[in-house]
Short mmCIF file of C-alpha atoms in Angstrom, two decimals:
data_model
loop_
_atom_site.label_atom_id
_atom_site.label_comp_id
_atom_site.label_asym_id
_atom_site.label_seq_id
_atom_site.Cartn_x
_atom_site.Cartn_y
_atom_site.Cartn_z
CA UNK A 1 -86.83 64.64 51.58
CA UNK A 2 -89.42 65.28 54.18
CA UNK A 3 -93.11 65.48 52.86
CA UNK A 4 -94.62 68.81 53.87
CA UNK A 5 -98.38 69.47 54.58
CA UNK A 6 -100.35 72.44 55.71
CA UNK A 7 -102.14 70.42 58.43
CA UNK A 8 -101.36 67.00 59.86
CA UNK A 9 -104.23 65.38 61.79
CA UNK A 10 -103.19 62.65 64.25
CA UNK A 11 -105.80 60.02 64.88
CA UNK A 12 -108.49 58.76 62.35
CA UNK A 13 -111.66 58.47 64.56
CA UNK A 14 -114.69 60.83 64.51
CA UNK A 15 -112.68 63.76 65.59
CA UNK A 16 -109.77 63.20 63.09
CA UNK A 17 -111.97 62.44 60.13
CA UNK A 18 -113.92 65.64 60.69
CA UNK A 19 -110.79 67.66 61.45
CA UNK A 20 -109.07 66.46 58.23
CA UNK A 21 -112.16 67.17 56.06
CA UNK A 22 -112.85 70.52 57.67
CA UNK A 23 -109.16 71.57 57.08
CA UNK A 24 -109.13 70.31 53.59
CA UNK A 25 -112.39 72.16 52.64
CA UNK A 26 -110.87 75.25 54.24
CA UNK A 27 -108.10 75.13 51.51
CA UNK A 28 -105.34 73.12 53.42
CA UNK A 29 -103.25 70.25 52.03
CA UNK A 30 -103.91 67.61 54.69
CA UNK A 31 -102.45 64.30 55.88
CA UNK A 32 -104.49 62.11 58.20
CA UNK A 33 -102.35 59.57 60.04
CA UNK A 34 -104.11 56.48 61.90
CA UNK A 35 -102.46 53.66 63.52
CA UNK A 36 -105.08 51.18 62.76
CA UNK A 37 -106.32 49.33 59.57
CA UNK A 38 -109.28 51.66 59.01
CA UNK A 39 -110.75 54.87 59.91
CA UNK A 40 -113.56 55.34 62.35
CA UNK A 41 -111.66 55.09 65.69
CA UNK A 42 -113.86 53.66 68.51
CA UNK A 43 -116.68 53.19 65.98
CA UNK A 44 -114.82 50.57 64.10
CA UNK A 45 -111.83 49.50 66.09
CA UNK A 46 -113.63 49.37 69.55
CA UNK A 47 -117.14 48.08 68.60
CA UNK A 48 -118.64 51.36 70.15
CA UNK A 49 -121.64 51.40 67.81
CA UNK A 50 -123.54 54.46 69.02
CA UNK A 51 -123.13 58.01 67.98
CA UNK A 52 -123.82 60.02 71.12
CA UNK A 53 -124.16 63.78 71.36
CA UNK A 54 -125.65 64.56 68.11
CA UNK A 55 -129.11 65.07 69.46
CA UNK A 56 -130.66 66.60 72.55
CA UNK A 57 -132.97 64.66 74.89
CA UNK A 58 -135.98 66.10 72.90
CA UNK A 59 -134.58 64.54 69.74
CA UNK A 60 -133.41 67.85 68.36
CA UNK A 61 -130.22 67.32 66.13
CA UNK A 62 -127.66 70.05 66.94
CA UNK A 63 -124.49 68.64 65.36
CA UNK A 64 -124.40 68.71 61.54
CA UNK A 65 -121.45 69.25 59.11
CA UNK A 66 -119.20 66.17 58.66
CA UNK A 67 -121.30 64.31 61.22
CA UNK A 68 -124.49 64.77 59.12
CA UNK A 69 -122.47 63.61 56.04
CA UNK A 70 -121.52 60.51 57.95
CA UNK A 71 -125.27 59.90 58.85
CA UNK A 72 -126.32 60.42 55.21
CA UNK A 73 -123.92 57.87 54.01
CA UNK A 74 -124.99 55.23 56.57
CA UNK A 75 -128.58 55.95 55.78
CA UNK A 76 -127.91 55.22 52.02
CA UNK A 77 -126.50 51.76 53.17
CA UNK A 78 -129.38 51.09 55.49
CA UNK A 79 -126.85 50.98 58.20
CA UNK A 80 -127.96 53.40 60.95
CA UNK A 81 -131.00 53.61 63.20
CA UNK A 82 -133.18 56.53 63.75
CA UNK A 83 -132.40 58.35 67.05
CA UNK A 84 -133.05 56.13 70.03
CA UNK A 85 -133.64 57.32 73.53
CA UNK A 86 -131.60 55.04 75.75
CA UNK A 87 -130.23 56.85 78.85
CA UNK A 88 -129.81 59.67 76.39
CA UNK A 89 -130.39 59.89 72.67
CA UNK A 90 -128.13 58.09 70.21
CA UNK A 91 -128.10 56.40 66.81
CA UNK A 92 -126.86 52.86 66.37
CA UNK A 93 -124.85 51.98 63.30
CA UNK A 94 -123.12 49.05 61.63
CA UNK A 95 -119.32 49.50 61.92
CA UNK A 96 -118.48 48.07 58.59
CA UNK A 97 -120.55 50.61 56.87
CA UNK A 98 -118.70 53.38 58.98
CA UNK A 99 -115.38 52.12 57.47
CA UNK A 100 -116.58 52.55 53.90
CA UNK A 101 -118.32 55.83 54.39
CA UNK A 102 -115.23 57.36 56.30
CA UNK A 103 -113.05 56.24 53.30
CA UNK A 104 -115.48 57.84 50.81
CA UNK A 105 -115.79 61.07 52.66
CA UNK A 106 -112.00 61.56 53.04
CA UNK A 107 -111.43 60.58 49.44
CA UNK A 108 -113.95 62.91 48.02
CA UNK A 109 -112.55 65.79 50.19
CA UNK A 110 -109.09 65.19 48.86
CA UNK A 111 -107.44 64.13 52.18
CA UNK A 112 -104.30 62.02 52.13
CA UNK A 113 -104.72 59.13 54.47
CA UNK A 114 -102.01 56.90 56.01
CA UNK A 115 -103.31 53.80 57.83
CA UNK A 116 -101.09 51.34 59.77
CA UNK A 117 -98.93 54.26 60.74
CA UNK A 118 -97.91 55.00 64.38
CA UNK A 119 -96.53 58.38 65.38
CA UNK A 120 -93.53 57.48 67.45
CA UNK A 121 -91.95 60.98 67.87
CA UNK A 122 -92.50 64.60 67.17
CA UNK A 123 -90.05 67.44 66.58
CA UNK A 124 -90.42 70.93 68.26
CA UNK A 125 -88.72 74.31 67.58
CA UNK A 126 -89.45 76.93 70.20
CA UNK A 127 -93.09 76.88 70.98
CA UNK A 128 -94.22 75.01 67.73
CA UNK A 129 -94.42 71.39 66.64
CA UNK A 130 -92.66 71.11 63.24
CA UNK A 131 -92.98 67.57 62.27
CA UNK A 132 -93.59 63.87 63.23
CA UNK A 133 -91.85 60.54 62.80
CA UNK A 134 -94.25 57.68 61.81
CA UNK A 135 -93.38 54.04 61.77
CA UNK A 136 -94.72 51.32 59.65
CA UNK A 137 -93.45 47.84 58.45
CA UNK A 138 -90.96 49.43 56.13
CA UNK A 139 -89.31 51.69 58.74
CA UNK A 140 -89.52 55.29 59.98
CA UNK A 141 -90.75 58.12 57.87
CA UNK A 142 -90.88 61.87 58.62
CA UNK A 143 -93.55 64.49 57.78
CA UNK A 144 -93.69 68.10 58.51
CA UNK A 145 -96.59 70.64 58.65
CA UNK A 146 -97.49 74.10 59.56
CA UNK A 147 -100.12 73.16 62.10
CA UNK A 148 -101.26 69.94 63.79
CA UNK A 149 -104.52 68.51 65.19
CA UNK A 150 -104.30 65.85 67.96
CA UNK A 151 -107.31 63.57 67.71
CA UNK A 152 -105.43 60.42 68.99
CA UNK A 153 -107.65 60.05 72.07
CA UNK A 154 -104.45 59.65 74.36
CA UNK A 155 -103.02 63.03 73.22
CA UNK A 156 -99.97 61.14 71.90
CA UNK A 157 -98.99 63.88 69.46
CA UNK A 158 -99.19 66.68 72.14
CA UNK A 159 -97.18 64.50 74.61
CA UNK A 160 -94.55 63.66 72.13
CA UNK A 161 -94.37 67.11 70.91
CA UNK A 162 -93.83 68.89 74.23
CA UNK A 163 -97.31 70.52 74.50
CA UNK A 164 -98.82 70.82 78.07
CA UNK A 165 -100.96 67.78 78.81
CA UNK A 166 -102.47 66.26 82.06
CA UNK A 167 -103.68 62.84 82.85
CA UNK A 168 -107.31 62.85 83.48
CA UNK A 169 -108.69 65.21 86.05
CA UNK A 170 -107.32 65.46 89.58
CA UNK A 171 -105.28 62.35 88.75
CA UNK A 172 -108.37 60.22 88.03
CA UNK A 173 -109.88 59.07 84.78
CA UNK A 174 -113.19 57.58 83.83
CA UNK A 175 -112.99 53.78 83.51
CA UNK A 176 -113.39 52.08 80.21
CA UNK A 177 -115.67 49.38 78.85
CA UNK A 178 -115.09 46.54 76.42
CA UNK A 179 -118.00 46.44 74.04
CA UNK A 180 -119.38 42.97 73.17
CA UNK A 181 -121.68 41.87 70.41
CA UNK A 182 -123.87 38.89 70.88
CA UNK A 183 -125.45 37.00 68.02
CA UNK A 184 -127.98 34.13 67.87
CA UNK A 185 -130.49 35.92 69.93
CA UNK A 186 -134.02 36.16 68.14
CA UNK A 187 -135.35 39.63 67.64
CA UNK A 188 -138.39 38.87 69.90
CA UNK A 189 -136.40 37.44 72.73
CA UNK A 190 -137.35 39.30 75.94
CA UNK A 191 -133.66 40.27 76.65
CA UNK A 192 -133.69 43.94 77.55
CA UNK A 193 -131.43 46.23 79.39
CA UNK A 194 -133.53 45.76 82.58
CA UNK A 195 -133.80 41.98 82.29
CA UNK A 196 -130.19 41.42 81.55
CA UNK A 197 -129.03 43.69 84.39
CA UNK A 198 -131.33 41.79 86.73
CA UNK A 199 -130.08 38.45 85.58
CA UNK A 200 -126.35 39.62 85.99
CA UNK A 201 -127.05 40.93 89.43
CA UNK A 202 -128.58 37.63 90.39
CA UNK A 203 -125.73 35.68 88.98
CA UNK A 204 -123.07 38.02 90.72
CA UNK A 205 -124.86 37.59 93.97
CA UNK A 206 -124.77 33.82 93.66
CA UNK A 207 -121.00 33.98 93.30
CA UNK A 208 -120.61 33.62 89.44
CA UNK A 209 -117.00 34.42 88.70
CA UNK A 210 -115.77 36.98 86.14
CA UNK A 211 -118.67 39.39 86.46
CA UNK A 212 -117.91 43.14 87.26
CA UNK A 213 -120.54 45.43 85.58
CA UNK A 214 -124.21 44.77 85.72
CA UNK A 215 -125.64 47.90 84.26
CA UNK A 216 -124.81 49.73 81.00
CA UNK A 217 -126.10 50.37 77.52
CA UNK A 218 -127.77 47.41 75.71
CA UNK A 219 -129.27 47.77 72.26
CA UNK A 220 -129.84 46.06 69.03
CA UNK A 221 -127.78 46.88 66.10
CA UNK A 222 -129.08 47.66 62.50
CA UNK A 223 -128.40 45.07 59.65
CA UNK A 224 -127.36 42.04 61.87
CA UNK A 225 -129.80 42.54 64.65
CA UNK A 226 -127.01 41.59 67.21
CA UNK A 227 -127.19 42.66 70.73
CA UNK A 228 -124.50 45.00 71.65
CA UNK A 229 -123.59 45.53 75.38
CA UNK A 230 -121.43 47.93 77.18
CA UNK A 231 -121.00 46.00 80.44
CA UNK A 232 -117.50 44.73 80.93
CA UNK A 233 -116.04 47.63 82.86
CA UNK A 234 -112.30 47.79 83.51
CA UNK A 235 -110.02 50.39 85.26
CA UNK A 236 -106.57 50.88 83.54
CA UNK A 237 -104.10 53.24 82.40
CA UNK A 238 -104.51 53.64 78.61
CA UNK A 239 -100.92 55.05 78.25
CA UNK A 240 -99.56 51.56 79.50
CA UNK A 241 -99.59 48.75 76.93
CA UNK A 242 -99.16 46.32 80.03
CA UNK A 243 -101.99 47.61 81.98
CA UNK A 244 -104.36 47.87 78.95
CA UNK A 245 -103.34 44.29 77.92
CA UNK A 246 -104.35 43.07 81.40
CA UNK A 247 -107.67 44.96 81.26
CA UNK A 248 -108.50 43.57 77.87
CA UNK A 249 -107.91 39.99 78.99
CA UNK A 250 -110.12 40.56 81.96
CA UNK A 251 -112.82 42.20 79.81
CA UNK A 252 -112.87 39.20 77.45
CA UNK A 253 -113.44 36.93 80.45
CA UNK A 254 -116.26 39.15 81.52
CA UNK A 255 -117.83 38.81 78.11
CA UNK A 256 -117.63 35.06 78.42
CA UNK A 257 -119.25 35.12 81.86
CA UNK A 258 -121.92 37.43 80.67
CA UNK A 259 -122.73 34.95 77.75
CA UNK A 260 -123.42 32.21 80.13
CA UNK A 261 -125.95 34.36 81.84
CA UNK A 262 -127.64 35.37 78.63
CA UNK A 263 -127.72 31.67 77.45
CA UNK A 264 -129.79 31.04 80.69
CA UNK A 265 -132.40 33.72 79.83
CA UNK A 266 -135.55 33.11 77.71
CA UNK A 267 -134.57 33.29 74.13
CA UNK A 268 -130.85 33.42 74.80
CA UNK A 269 -129.97 29.55 74.54
CA UNK A 270 -128.27 29.88 71.17
CA UNK A 271 -126.37 33.29 71.83
CA UNK A 272 -122.74 33.45 70.93
CA UNK A 273 -120.08 36.12 71.02
CA UNK A 274 -119.72 37.71 67.57
CA UNK A 275 -116.88 40.05 68.62
CA UNK A 276 -115.23 41.80 71.57
CA UNK A 277 -113.74 45.17 71.17
CA UNK A 278 -111.31 44.29 69.68
CA UNK A 279 -109.88 47.27 71.84
CA UNK A 280 -111.18 48.59 75.15
CA UNK A 281 -113.40 51.57 74.92
CA UNK A 282 -111.26 54.13 76.63
CA UNK A 283 -113.18 57.13 77.90
CA UNK A 284 -110.49 59.37 79.22
CA UNK A 285 -106.69 59.58 79.15
CA UNK A 286 -104.55 62.66 78.56
CA UNK A 287 -106.09 66.01 77.84
CA UNK A 288 -104.27 68.91 75.99
CA UNK A 289 -104.28 71.77 78.21
CA UNK A 290 -106.20 74.62 76.46
CA UNK A 291 -106.07 78.44 76.53
CA UNK A 292 -109.35 77.84 78.60
CA UNK A 293 -111.10 74.88 79.98
CA UNK A 294 -114.81 73.98 79.61
CA UNK A 295 -116.43 73.38 83.04
CA UNK A 296 -119.27 71.39 84.44
CA UNK A 297 -120.98 74.68 85.36
CA UNK A 298 -121.20 75.62 81.68
CA UNK A 299 -123.00 72.45 80.88
CA UNK A 300 -125.43 72.68 83.70
CA UNK A 301 -126.20 76.38 82.87
CA UNK A 302 -125.54 76.74 79.17
CA UNK A 303 -125.15 80.30 78.07
CA UNK A 304 -125.39 81.89 74.67
CA UNK A 305 -123.51 80.15 71.87
CA UNK A 306 -122.38 83.15 69.82
CA UNK A 307 -118.79 82.48 70.63
CA UNK A 308 -119.00 78.66 70.12
CA UNK A 309 -117.31 76.71 67.28
CA UNK A 310 -118.84 73.38 68.28
CA UNK A 311 -121.89 72.16 70.16
CA UNK A 312 -122.33 69.34 72.69
CA UNK A 313 -125.58 67.56 73.54
CA UNK A 314 -124.61 64.55 75.57
CA UNK A 315 -125.16 64.46 79.29
CA UNK A 316 -122.36 64.10 81.72
CA UNK A 317 -121.95 60.34 81.82
CA UNK A 318 -119.40 59.41 84.46
CA UNK A 319 -118.02 56.04 84.90
CA UNK A 320 -116.21 56.13 88.31
CA UNK A 321 -114.97 52.58 88.58
CA UNK A 322 -115.56 48.93 87.65
CA UNK A 323 -118.88 47.65 89.02
CA UNK A 324 -119.95 51.03 90.19
CA UNK A 325 -123.14 52.37 88.67
CA UNK A 326 -122.85 54.95 85.90
CA UNK A 327 -123.57 58.62 87.12
CA UNK A 328 -125.81 60.68 84.89
CA UNK A 329 -126.15 64.49 85.04
CA UNK A 330 -128.36 65.94 82.48
CA UNK A 331 -127.62 69.32 80.68
CA UNK A 332 -129.51 72.58 81.50
CA UNK A 333 -131.73 74.13 78.97
CA UNK A 334 -131.70 74.30 75.92
CA UNK A 335 -130.23 70.82 76.13
CA UNK A 336 -126.87 71.63 74.42
CA UNK A 337 -123.91 73.89 75.18
CA UNK A 338 -121.30 75.71 73.22
CA UNK A 339 -117.57 74.87 73.12
CA UNK A 340 -115.34 77.93 72.55
CA UNK A 341 -112.29 78.01 70.30
CA UNK A 342 -109.92 78.55 73.22
CA UNK A 343 -110.87 75.28 74.59
CA UNK A 344 -109.42 73.56 71.59
CA UNK A 345 -106.22 75.73 71.41
CA UNK A 346 -102.94 74.42 73.12
CA UNK A 347 -101.86 76.84 75.79
CA UNK A 348 -98.23 76.61 75.09
CA UNK A 349 -98.12 75.41 71.36
CA UNK A 350 -99.94 77.84 69.17
CA UNK A 351 -99.84 75.53 66.20
CA UNK A 352 -101.58 72.55 67.89
CA UNK A 353 -105.25 72.09 68.22
CA UNK A 354 -107.17 69.41 70.22
CA UNK A 355 -110.13 67.35 69.09
CA UNK A 356 -112.29 64.60 70.42
CA UNK A 357 -111.63 63.34 74.00
CA UNK A 358 -108.17 65.19 74.11
CA UNK A 359 -110.09 68.47 74.55
CA UNK A 360 -109.75 70.39 77.71
CA UNK A 361 -112.68 69.81 80.00
CA UNK A 362 -112.97 69.40 83.75
CA UNK A 363 -114.20 66.13 85.20
CA UNK A 364 -117.89 66.86 84.51
CA UNK A 365 -117.42 68.55 81.22
CA UNK A 366 -115.01 65.88 79.97
CA UNK A 367 -117.57 63.33 80.79
CA UNK A 368 -119.74 64.89 78.00
CA UNK A 369 -117.22 66.16 75.50
CA UNK A 370 -115.66 62.72 74.96
CA UNK A 371 -118.36 61.11 73.01
CA UNK A 372 -118.16 60.49 69.27
CA UNK A 373 -121.01 62.79 68.05
CA UNK A 374 -119.40 65.79 69.92
CA UNK A 375 -115.99 64.76 68.57
CA UNK A 376 -117.27 65.22 65.00
CA UNK A 377 -118.04 68.89 66.08
CA UNK A 378 -114.79 69.62 67.94
CA UNK A 379 -112.81 67.82 65.09
CA UNK A 380 -114.29 69.97 62.32
CA UNK A 381 -113.77 73.10 64.27
CA UNK A 382 -110.09 72.22 65.07
CA UNK A 383 -109.52 71.35 61.50
CA UNK A 384 -110.78 74.58 60.20
CA UNK A 385 -108.89 76.59 62.80
CA UNK A 386 -105.62 74.60 61.93
CA UNK A 387 -106.09 75.40 58.19
CA UNK A 388 -106.39 79.00 58.84
CA UNK A 389 -103.36 79.12 61.21
CA UNK A 390 -101.30 77.23 58.51
CA UNK A 391 -102.31 79.96 56.03
CA UNK A 392 -101.06 82.70 58.28
CA UNK A 393 -104.41 84.11 59.18
CA UNK A 394 -105.64 85.28 62.43
CA UNK A 395 -107.72 82.56 63.96
CA UNK A 396 -110.67 84.54 65.14
CA UNK A 397 -113.90 82.84 66.29
CA UNK A 398 -116.08 84.73 63.82
CA UNK A 399 -113.99 83.61 60.91
CA UNK A 400 -113.88 79.99 62.02
CA UNK A 401 -117.66 80.03 62.76
CA UNK A 402 -118.30 81.45 59.16
CA UNK A 403 -116.33 78.77 57.57
CA UNK A 404 -117.90 75.97 59.58
CA UNK A 405 -121.38 77.27 58.69
CA UNK A 406 -120.30 77.30 55.02
CA UNK A 407 -119.43 73.62 55.47
CA UNK A 408 -122.77 72.84 56.99
CA UNK A 409 -122.46 73.20 60.62
CA UNK A 410 -125.22 74.66 62.73
CA UNK A 411 -123.94 77.30 65.18
CA UNK A 412 -126.78 79.38 66.66
CA UNK A 413 -126.22 82.81 68.39
#
């Protein structure tokens, strides 16, 4: 017998966690399916230890709801920093703590969670997805639902379920980065973003093999004090296991090459690699084509947010290719923008909602929408909308906003 849910959420990263909790609190019976061994997504499986998009450049927090509950749980464990102004404002966290807090949040909300479960097929009847097939070590299992949220990053559910998707924008995607943690570096060592970038440029000019990126985010982690770097840039097709495997091998080679540079710097002699990835930090893959698309213009000239169900505050951070400097374009006043409900709704599958980096944005907007802080916001909104759709209600922006505000979101007019 097929187990039936009101809402199935595919993907257990920031967007999926928020979607599942948002849907459950809106009254739905929810199943959250994650292919990995833990929740957290990029935060725990890819060593991306910065929540970006929660704060504006002037340190104003604009994303609350489930995101704030995650921050509160991390604060209790002493596992998150105060907001730091890097190229933009982010908080840095310990990924082991994220795993635990995510477990607790989903358990308290009453979400059913399946880890180690890969969605391998989806059924469609007419214009709706009706169920999924999930594989684990015991075989293939089937689950059905009234509505679905795709928070997989690669829009795997939408693709398998026959929804309209596209790869990147204009056939191009932002390149990915392998995050690397380095230990053994004293807290007072003068290894900064500027000094490491300068040392990498010098080494690259001298012909040191294995170096591609020389600029990127570099910061210290809470708890361990490890240096975390986003420098090992790679260009690959995240849909392809073969191409991703190649890129990850190359990224690990870059991490070793960077280690030798760090060891030659003052205070870096005892440095070692704590961990790489373990997966590449993919920034862009498939998008679910929505009823409408968020555009770069709407980020440069933000309008009123009275019709928004989520807010974004991260600049347009574009990674055009390996070794190419990151392009930063900052948001217009007030430093955040609204994300309408139609952007999260599949244009040809009315019971499917997008969350996280699967959301429909053009090249500029997508370079901002993709980050984990914003993913909490789009995920919670998608989950609430999915719950109301499953219940047979008309999914109107005002109704979704009212429920999100009841759940602790901040959605100004």
